[in-house]
Tab-separated table of C-alpha atoms and ligand atoms in Angstrom:
chain	number	residue	atom	x	y	z
A	34	MET	CA	92.374	133.037	42.723
A	35	ARG	CA	91.700	129.350	42.276
A	36	VAL	CA	93.764	126.919	44.394
A	37	LYS	CA	93.958	123.199	45.045
A	38	ALA	CA	92.753	122.691	48.607
A	39	ILE	CA	91.483	120.226	51.190
A	40	VAL	CA	87.873	121.351	51.453
A	41	LYS	CA	85.085	120.460	53.867
A	42	THR	CA	82.190	120.228	51.441
A	43	GLN	CA	79.541	118.170	53.262
A	44	ARG	CA	78.030	118.028	56.757
A	45	GLN	CA	79.269	114.464	57.137
A	46	PRO	CA	82.614	112.707	57.775
A	47	GLY	CA	85.447	113.340	55.322
A	48	ALA	CA	86.759	116.097	53.061
A	49	GLU	CA	87.722	116.566	49.400
A	50	PHE	CA	90.976	117.568	47.693
A	51	THR	CA	89.667	119.823	44.972
A	52	GLY	CA	89.824	123.205	43.238
A	53	PHE	CA	88.515	126.141	45.291
A	54	GLU	CA	88.202	129.910	44.842
A	55	LEU	CA	90.059	131.950	47.516
A	56	PRO	CA	88.274	135.007	48.938
A	57	GLU	CA	89.223	138.400	47.425
A	58	MET	CA	92.161	140.096	49.158
A	59	GLY	CA	91.191	143.124	51.274
A	60	PRO	CA	93.452	146.173	51.852
A	61	ASN	CA	94.730	144.714	55.153
A	62	ASP	CA	95.241	141.169	53.878
A	63	VAL	CA	98.311	139.302	52.705
A	64	LEU	CA	98.545	136.427	50.242
A	65	VAL	CA	100.760	133.602	51.482
A	66	LYS	CA	102.265	130.782	49.435
A	67	VAL	CA	101.691	127.903	51.840
A	68	ALA	CA	104.830	125.926	52.735
A	69	ALA	CA	103.597	123.530	55.459
A	70	CYS	CA	100.355	122.824	57.327
A	71	ALA	CA	99.682	120.889	60.527
A	72	ILE	CA	96.557	118.960	61.506
A	73	CYS	CA	94.989	120.254	64.756
A	74	GLY	CA	92.590	118.412	67.053
A	75	THR	CA	89.809	120.706	65.886
A	76	ASP	CA	90.518	119.726	62.260
A	77	VAL	CA	90.024	116.107	63.314
A	78	HIS	CA	86.629	116.970	64.872
A	79	ILE	CA	85.636	118.824	61.705
A	80	TYR	CA	86.870	115.980	59.492
A	81	GLU	CA	84.923	113.409	61.536
A	82	TRP	CA	81.970	115.848	61.768
A	83	ASN	CA	81.224	114.990	65.391
A	84	ASP	CA	78.609	116.727	67.603
A	85	TRP	CA	80.969	119.608	68.416
A	86	ALA	CA	81.648	120.256	64.724
A	87	ALA	CA	77.968	120.021	63.790
A	88	ARG	CA	77.027	122.438	66.592
A	89	THR	CA	79.772	125.040	66.378
A	90	PHE	CA	81.931	124.863	63.243
A	91	GLU	CA	79.830	126.842	60.789
A	92	LYS	CA	78.739	129.271	63.516
A	93	SER	CA	82.278	130.253	64.552
A	94	TYR	CA	84.233	129.644	61.317
A	95	GLY	CA	81.799	130.189	58.450
A	96	PRO	CA	79.525	128.208	56.159
A	97	LEU	CA	80.486	125.136	54.097
A	98	PRO	CA	82.075	124.607	51.677
A	99	ARG	CA	85.204	125.850	53.426
A	100	ILE	CA	88.915	125.063	53.107
A	101	MET	CA	90.072	123.157	56.197
A	102	GLY	CA	92.965	123.965	58.506
A	103	HIS	CA	94.502	126.912	60.354
A	104	GLU	CA	98.011	125.867	61.474
A	105	PHE	CA	100.545	126.750	58.774
A	106	SER	CA	103.644	128.572	57.583
A	107	GLY	CA	104.598	130.111	54.273
A	108	GLU	CA	105.988	133.026	52.303
A	109	ILE	CA	104.213	136.313	51.661
A	110	VAL	CA	103.795	136.827	47.913
A	111	GLU	CA	101.390	139.787	47.808
A	112	THR	CA	100.230	142.478	50.250
A	113	GLY	CA	97.065	144.597	50.402
A	114	LYS	CA	97.494	148.351	49.918
A	115	ASN	CA	97.285	149.229	53.648
A	116	VAL	CA	99.700	146.537	54.825
A	117	THR	CA	102.735	147.869	56.740
A	118	LYS	CA	103.674	145.132	59.230
A	119	VAL	CA	105.066	142.630	56.687
A	120	LYS	CA	106.320	142.620	53.101
A	121	VAL	CA	106.613	140.326	50.100
A	122	GLY	CA	109.250	137.651	50.742
A	123	ASP	CA	108.732	137.487	54.511
A	124	ARG	CA	108.581	133.973	55.975
A	125	ILE	CA	105.668	133.714	58.378
A	126	ALA	CA	103.587	131.546	60.652
A	127	ALA	CA	100.129	132.729	61.733
A	128	GLU	CA	98.164	133.708	64.806
A	129	THR	CA	94.695	132.320	64.143
A	130	HIS	CA	92.553	134.275	66.632
A	131	ILE	CA	91.701	137.702	65.250
A	132	PRO	CA	90.544	140.220	67.891
A	133	CYS	CA	88.128	143.122	67.250
A	134	GLY	CA	90.392	145.692	68.938
A	135	SER	CA	87.543	147.596	70.588
A	136	CYS	CA	85.737	145.385	73.127
A	137	PHE	CA	86.382	145.537	76.899
A	138	LEU	CA	88.925	142.694	76.779
A	139	CYS	CA	90.832	144.076	73.792
A	140	ARG	CA	91.038	147.516	75.422
A	141	THR	CA	92.277	146.047	78.700
A	142	GLY	CA	95.207	144.088	77.279
A	143	LYS	CA	93.502	140.723	76.806
A	144	GLN	CA	92.983	140.774	73.064
A	145	TYR	CA	93.614	137.024	72.882
A	146	ASN	CA	90.346	136.552	74.730
A	147	CYS	CA	88.388	139.110	72.678
A	148	GLN	CA	84.612	138.905	73.001
A	149	ASN	CA	84.196	139.068	69.229
A	150	ILE	CA	87.043	136.812	68.147
A	151	LYS	CA	87.153	136.091	64.411
A	152	ARG	CA	88.875	133.388	62.350
A	153	PHE	CA	90.438	133.402	58.884
A	154	ARG	CA	87.833	133.872	56.171
A	155	THR	CA	88.731	130.419	54.901
A	156	GLY	CA	91.182	127.672	55.837
A	157	VAL	CA	94.842	127.200	54.899
A	158	PHE	CA	95.147	123.585	53.662
A	159	ALA	CA	95.689	125.005	50.178
A	160	GLY	CA	98.427	126.141	47.808
A	161	TYR	CA	97.848	129.764	48.893
A	162	ALA	CA	96.080	131.427	51.822
A	163	VAL	CA	94.608	134.895	52.378
A	164	ILE	CA	95.008	136.134	55.970
A	165	PRO	CA	94.946	139.544	57.664
A	166	GLU	CA	98.364	141.161	58.218
A	167	PHE	CA	97.552	141.123	61.959
A	168	SER	CA	97.926	137.328	61.891
A	169	ALA	CA	101.214	137.180	60.003
A	170	GLU	CA	104.109	136.552	62.368
A	171	ILE	CA	107.635	136.649	60.926
A	172	ILE	CA	109.608	133.537	61.845
A	173	PRO	CA	113.308	133.498	62.759
A	174	GLU	CA	115.722	132.766	59.894
A	175	ASN	CA	117.038	129.565	61.442
A	176	VAL	CA	113.562	128.052	61.920
A	177	THR	CA	112.306	125.790	59.110
A	178	TYR	CA	108.850	126.112	57.587
A	179	HIS	CA	107.972	122.642	58.892
A	180	THR	CA	108.839	123.600	62.460
A	181	ALA	CA	107.154	126.998	62.113
A	182	SER	CA	103.853	125.359	61.187
A	183	LEU	CA	103.759	124.111	64.808
A	184	PHE	CA	104.124	127.538	66.414
A	185	GLU	CA	100.373	128.078	66.783
A	186	PRO	CA	99.646	124.925	68.843
A	187	PHE	CA	103.052	125.137	70.578
A	188	GLY	CA	102.011	128.625	71.650
A	189	VAL	CA	99.024	127.211	73.525
A	190	ALA	CA	101.413	125.072	75.579
A	191	VAL	CA	103.780	128.020	76.137
A	192	HIS	CA	100.811	130.085	77.324
A	193	ALA	CA	99.600	127.282	79.630
A	194	VAL	CA	102.935	126.954	81.445
A	195	SER	CA	103.534	130.683	81.754
A	196	TYR	CA	101.537	131.180	84.971
A	197	VAL	CA	103.251	128.542	87.124
A	198	ARG	CA	106.669	127.948	88.674
A	199	MET	CA	107.812	124.528	87.549
A	200	VAL	CA	111.424	124.548	88.725
A	201	GLY	CA	111.988	121.732	91.199
A	202	ASP	CA	108.308	120.797	91.348
A	203	THR	CA	106.299	117.780	90.244
A	204	VAL	CA	104.222	118.305	87.117
A	205	THR	CA	101.491	116.026	85.805
A	206	VAL	CA	100.249	116.380	82.250
A	207	ILE	CA	96.879	114.803	81.536
A	208	GLY	CA	96.728	113.695	77.897
A	209	ALA	CA	99.660	113.096	75.524
A	210	GLY	CA	98.183	114.689	72.420
A	211	PRO	CA	100.317	117.388	70.769
A	212	ILE	CA	99.565	120.066	73.412
A	213	GLY	CA	100.254	117.626	76.255
A	214	LEU	CA	103.520	116.569	74.602
A	215	PHE	CA	104.605	120.195	74.189
A	216	VAL	CA	103.736	120.878	77.853
A	217	ALA	CA	105.723	117.844	79.064
A	218	HIS	CA	108.746	119.016	77.094
A	219	LEU	CA	108.410	122.593	78.352
A	220	ALA	CA	108.042	121.366	81.948
A	221	LYS	CA	111.355	119.543	81.650
A	222	THR	CA	112.935	122.572	79.968
A	223	MET	CA	111.667	124.766	82.815
A	224	GLY	CA	113.339	122.573	85.413
A	225	ALA	CA	110.501	120.388	86.693
A	226	ALA	CA	111.829	117.728	89.075
A	227	LYS	CA	109.522	115.036	87.778
A	228	VAL	CA	107.053	115.020	84.895
A	229	PHE	CA	104.205	112.503	84.820
A	230	ILE	CA	102.042	112.147	81.733
A	231	THR	CA	98.866	110.116	81.130
A	232	ASP	CA	97.116	108.862	77.990
A	233	ILE	CA	95.377	105.824	76.521
A	234	SER	CA	97.782	105.505	73.574
A	235	ASP	CA	101.075	103.671	74.122
A	236	TYR	CA	102.353	105.285	70.935
A	237	ARG	CA	101.847	108.776	72.339
A	238	LEU	CA	103.194	107.814	75.760
A	239	GLY	CA	106.327	106.498	74.038
A	240	LEU	CA	106.690	109.827	72.278
A	241	ALA	CA	106.168	111.631	75.602
A	242	LYS	CA	109.137	109.793	77.123
A	243	LYS	CA	111.234	110.748	74.108
A	244	VAL	CA	110.469	114.451	74.576
A	245	GLY	CA	111.126	114.540	78.307
A	246	ALA	CA	108.379	112.939	80.429
A	247	ASP	CA	109.819	110.881	83.302
A	248	ALA	CA	106.810	108.640	83.961
A	249	ALA	CA	104.213	107.646	81.370
A	250	ILE	CA	100.949	106.241	82.718
A	251	ASN	CA	98.535	104.370	80.470
A	252	VAL	CA	95.203	104.933	82.236
A	253	ARG	CA	93.812	101.758	80.657
A	254	ASN	CA	96.165	99.701	82.866
A	255	ALA	CA	96.775	101.923	85.887
A	256	ASP	CA	95.005	104.452	88.111
A	257	PRO	CA	96.865	107.740	87.539
A	258	VAL	CA	95.727	109.152	90.901
A	259	ALA	CA	97.278	106.207	92.770
A	260	VAL	CA	100.466	106.247	90.688
A	261	VAL	CA	101.171	109.963	91.232
A	262	LYS	CA	100.240	109.850	94.937
A	263	ASP	CA	102.447	106.786	95.527
A	264	ALA	CA	105.365	108.504	93.853
A	265	THR	CA	104.941	111.718	95.905
A	266	GLN	CA	104.499	110.333	99.449
A	267	GLY	CA	100.761	110.924	99.147
A	268	LEU	CA	101.197	114.648	98.436
A	269	GLY	CA	100.080	114.749	94.849
A	270	SER	CA	101.422	116.848	92.018
A	271	GLY	CA	102.214	120.541	92.543
A	272	ILE	CA	101.165	121.436	89.013
A	273	VAL	CA	98.625	119.621	86.854
A	274	ILE	CA	97.961	120.587	83.249
A	275	GLU	CA	94.788	119.034	81.824
A	276	THR	CA	94.907	118.725	78.021
A	277	SER	CA	92.653	115.720	77.364
A	278	GLY	CA	89.216	117.270	77.726
A	279	ASN	CA	87.974	113.902	78.987
A	280	ALA	CA	85.443	114.462	81.817
A	281	LYS	CA	86.691	111.540	83.908
A	282	ALA	CA	90.308	112.642	83.419
A	283	VAL	CA	89.431	116.178	84.537
A	284	LYS	CA	88.060	114.818	87.823
A	285	GLN	CA	91.253	112.773	88.251
A	286	ALA	CA	93.341	115.862	87.521
A	287	PHE	CA	91.800	117.554	90.575
A	288	GLU	CA	92.440	114.458	92.712
A	289	ILE	CA	96.079	114.322	91.586
A	290	LEU	CA	96.610	117.976	92.533
A	291	ARG	CA	98.600	118.674	95.713
A	292	LYS	CA	97.298	121.121	98.332
A	293	ASN	CA	98.026	124.715	97.245
A	294	GLY	CA	98.810	123.384	93.788
A	295	SER	CA	97.928	124.944	90.427
A	296	LEU	CA	95.661	123.268	87.925
A	297	CYS	CA	95.514	124.508	84.355
A	298	MET	CA	92.657	123.449	82.095
A	299	VAL	CA	93.361	123.414	78.361
A	300	GLY	CA	91.256	120.472	77.095
A	301	LEU	CA	87.592	121.088	76.273
A	302	PRO	CA	85.261	118.594	77.974
A	303	PRO	CA	82.276	117.938	75.677
A	304	GLU	CA	80.036	117.367	78.714
A	305	PRO	CA	79.698	118.917	82.204
A	306	VAL	CA	82.315	117.783	84.735
A	307	VAL	CA	81.275	116.798	88.280
A	308	LEU	CA	83.732	117.909	90.980
A	309	ASP	CA	83.749	117.595	94.751
A	310	ALA	CA	84.311	121.339	95.077
A	311	GLY	CA	85.166	121.153	98.803
A	312	ALA	CA	87.821	118.469	98.565
A	313	ASP	CA	88.992	119.272	95.018
A	314	ILE	CA	89.270	123.064	95.264
A	315	VAL	CA	88.373	124.750	98.576
A	316	TRP	CA	90.274	122.659	101.133
A	317	LYS	CA	93.144	122.294	98.707
A	318	ALA	CA	93.312	126.079	98.305
A	319	ALA	CA	93.798	125.180	94.667
A	320	VAL	CA	94.576	127.703	91.957
A	321	VAL	CA	92.523	126.782	88.892
A	322	TYR	CA	92.843	128.590	85.568
A	323	GLY	CA	91.766	128.107	81.966
A	324	ILE	CA	93.889	128.655	78.875
A	325	HIS	CA	92.497	129.654	75.536
A	326	GLY	CA	94.811	130.267	72.609
A	327	ARG	CA	98.005	132.299	72.894
A	328	ASP	CA	98.611	135.535	74.805
A	329	THR	CA	99.188	137.574	71.647
A	330	PHE	CA	101.915	138.451	71.021
A	331	THR	CA	103.863	137.768	74.237
A	332	THR	CA	103.506	134.029	73.672
A	333	TRP	CA	104.817	134.352	70.101
A	334	GLU	CA	107.966	136.138	71.243
A	335	ILE	CA	108.646	133.481	73.885
A	336	ALA	CA	107.911	130.605	71.492
A	337	LYS	CA	110.132	132.024	68.752
A	338	ASN	CA	112.997	132.610	71.199
A	339	LEU	CA	112.699	129.101	72.646
A	340	VAL	CA	112.910	127.520	69.203
A	341	SER	CA	115.457	129.786	67.498
A	342	SER	CA	117.806	129.539	70.495
A	343	GLY	CA	117.696	125.740	70.307
A	344	ARG	CA	116.307	125.543	73.855
A	345	VAL	CA	113.293	123.732	72.389
A	346	ASN	CA	113.486	121.465	69.336
A	347	LEU	CA	110.063	120.926	67.756
A	348	GLU	CA	111.279	118.391	65.148
A	349	PRO	CA	110.606	115.259	67.286
A	350	PHE	CA	106.963	116.312	67.608
A	351	ILE	CA	106.482	115.976	63.843
A	352	THR	CA	105.949	112.256	63.359
A	353	HIS	CA	104.394	112.188	59.880
A	354	LYS	CA	104.420	114.258	56.681
A	355	PHE	CA	102.121	113.740	53.711
A	356	PRO	CA	101.444	115.599	50.477
A	357	PHE	CA	97.984	117.194	50.384
A	358	GLN	CA	96.547	114.438	48.175
A	359	ASP	CA	97.252	111.848	50.914
A	360	TYR	CA	95.297	113.845	53.506
A	361	LYS	CA	93.077	110.836	54.310
A	362	THR	CA	96.025	108.840	55.624
A	363	GLY	CA	97.083	111.814	57.736
A	364	PHE	CA	93.646	112.269	59.260
A	365	ASP	CA	93.273	108.523	59.921
A	366	LEU	CA	96.546	108.535	61.896
A	367	ALA	CA	95.508	111.605	63.893
A	368	ILE	CA	92.091	110.052	64.643
A	369	ALA	CA	93.713	106.811	65.811
A	370	GLY	CA	96.085	108.688	68.164
A	371	GLU	CA	98.998	106.991	66.404
A	372	ALA	CA	100.807	110.248	65.690
A	373	GLY	CA	102.351	113.346	67.196
A	374	LYS	CA	101.876	116.247	64.806
A	375	VAL	CA	100.939	115.321	61.249
A	376	LEU	CA	102.037	117.761	58.541
A	377	LEU	CA	100.273	118.173	55.206
A	378	LEU	CA	102.389	119.666	52.440
A	379	PRO	CA	101.478	121.326	49.159
A	380	GLU	CA	103.337	119.985	46.100
B	1509	ZN	ZN1	95.111	124.482	66.265
B	1510	ZN	ZN1	87.720	142.495	71.152
């Protein structure tokens, strides 16, 4: 099937909006008419073709040319002959990490962290997408397609906050990109006493205040370690969630952390991080944990319940919507940090 799609064609910055042949449907696949797509941080790296993209994209996703994108929602219009989990007409969003089902981690209940994780055979920034039925996740009736396209990244934030007790505590979110913004909102929803958030973009910090952060710190003008310590009688923050992936910010995250606090790492530093392990971890008796993707499918159930119950409203996180053909404008905004989530929509 030939579709109009945003395709990464060259190992250089940019992409093309062009015709592209979808892969053949297998017996366990479903064909989805795409309703809404969202730009992820990884899409930005791939679009810019930075070092990370050059090193890892083709290895973990597949060779170019390849349709871009993985965050989306849509309607199932065809099912492979072995498909039983979903049917034609179902409205879905998609889990993007596909586990093997047989490795040590899959067999011990950690399929989200499978040793042989696979991705969609091609991307989803297209009129139609072919994905395995495993990935198709039916969305609640009262959730719009636009909102549902955010479930995948929102799930990362839901997963990140699921191992800590936020009620009545101080929470610091490092980085006000989409995941950081989701975390700040969830922290407030979960009863955090005070939520600090840091970034270098005033636009994103403004958005953070709108979605629930109490104190927004622009690290270009202020030292976040001093600000949080001053506001907590020198104690530091009980919970710190690092979403920036900036090496210097990661070090600061450890310094902001209170003794016996929990520090969650979500951002991916492109270079090694230097810590003072004694002061930053050992003497603090710190709990440090990493988060990768969503805890399938526990996270999906929690995320869907939060949104369909109205406890969480994802609409304010969508700051821009563009038709596919204006993808360049969308990517430019995401690169500049002048956006929350940017949606790309088929005609
Ligand atoms: Zn993503
Ligand atoms: Zn596995």
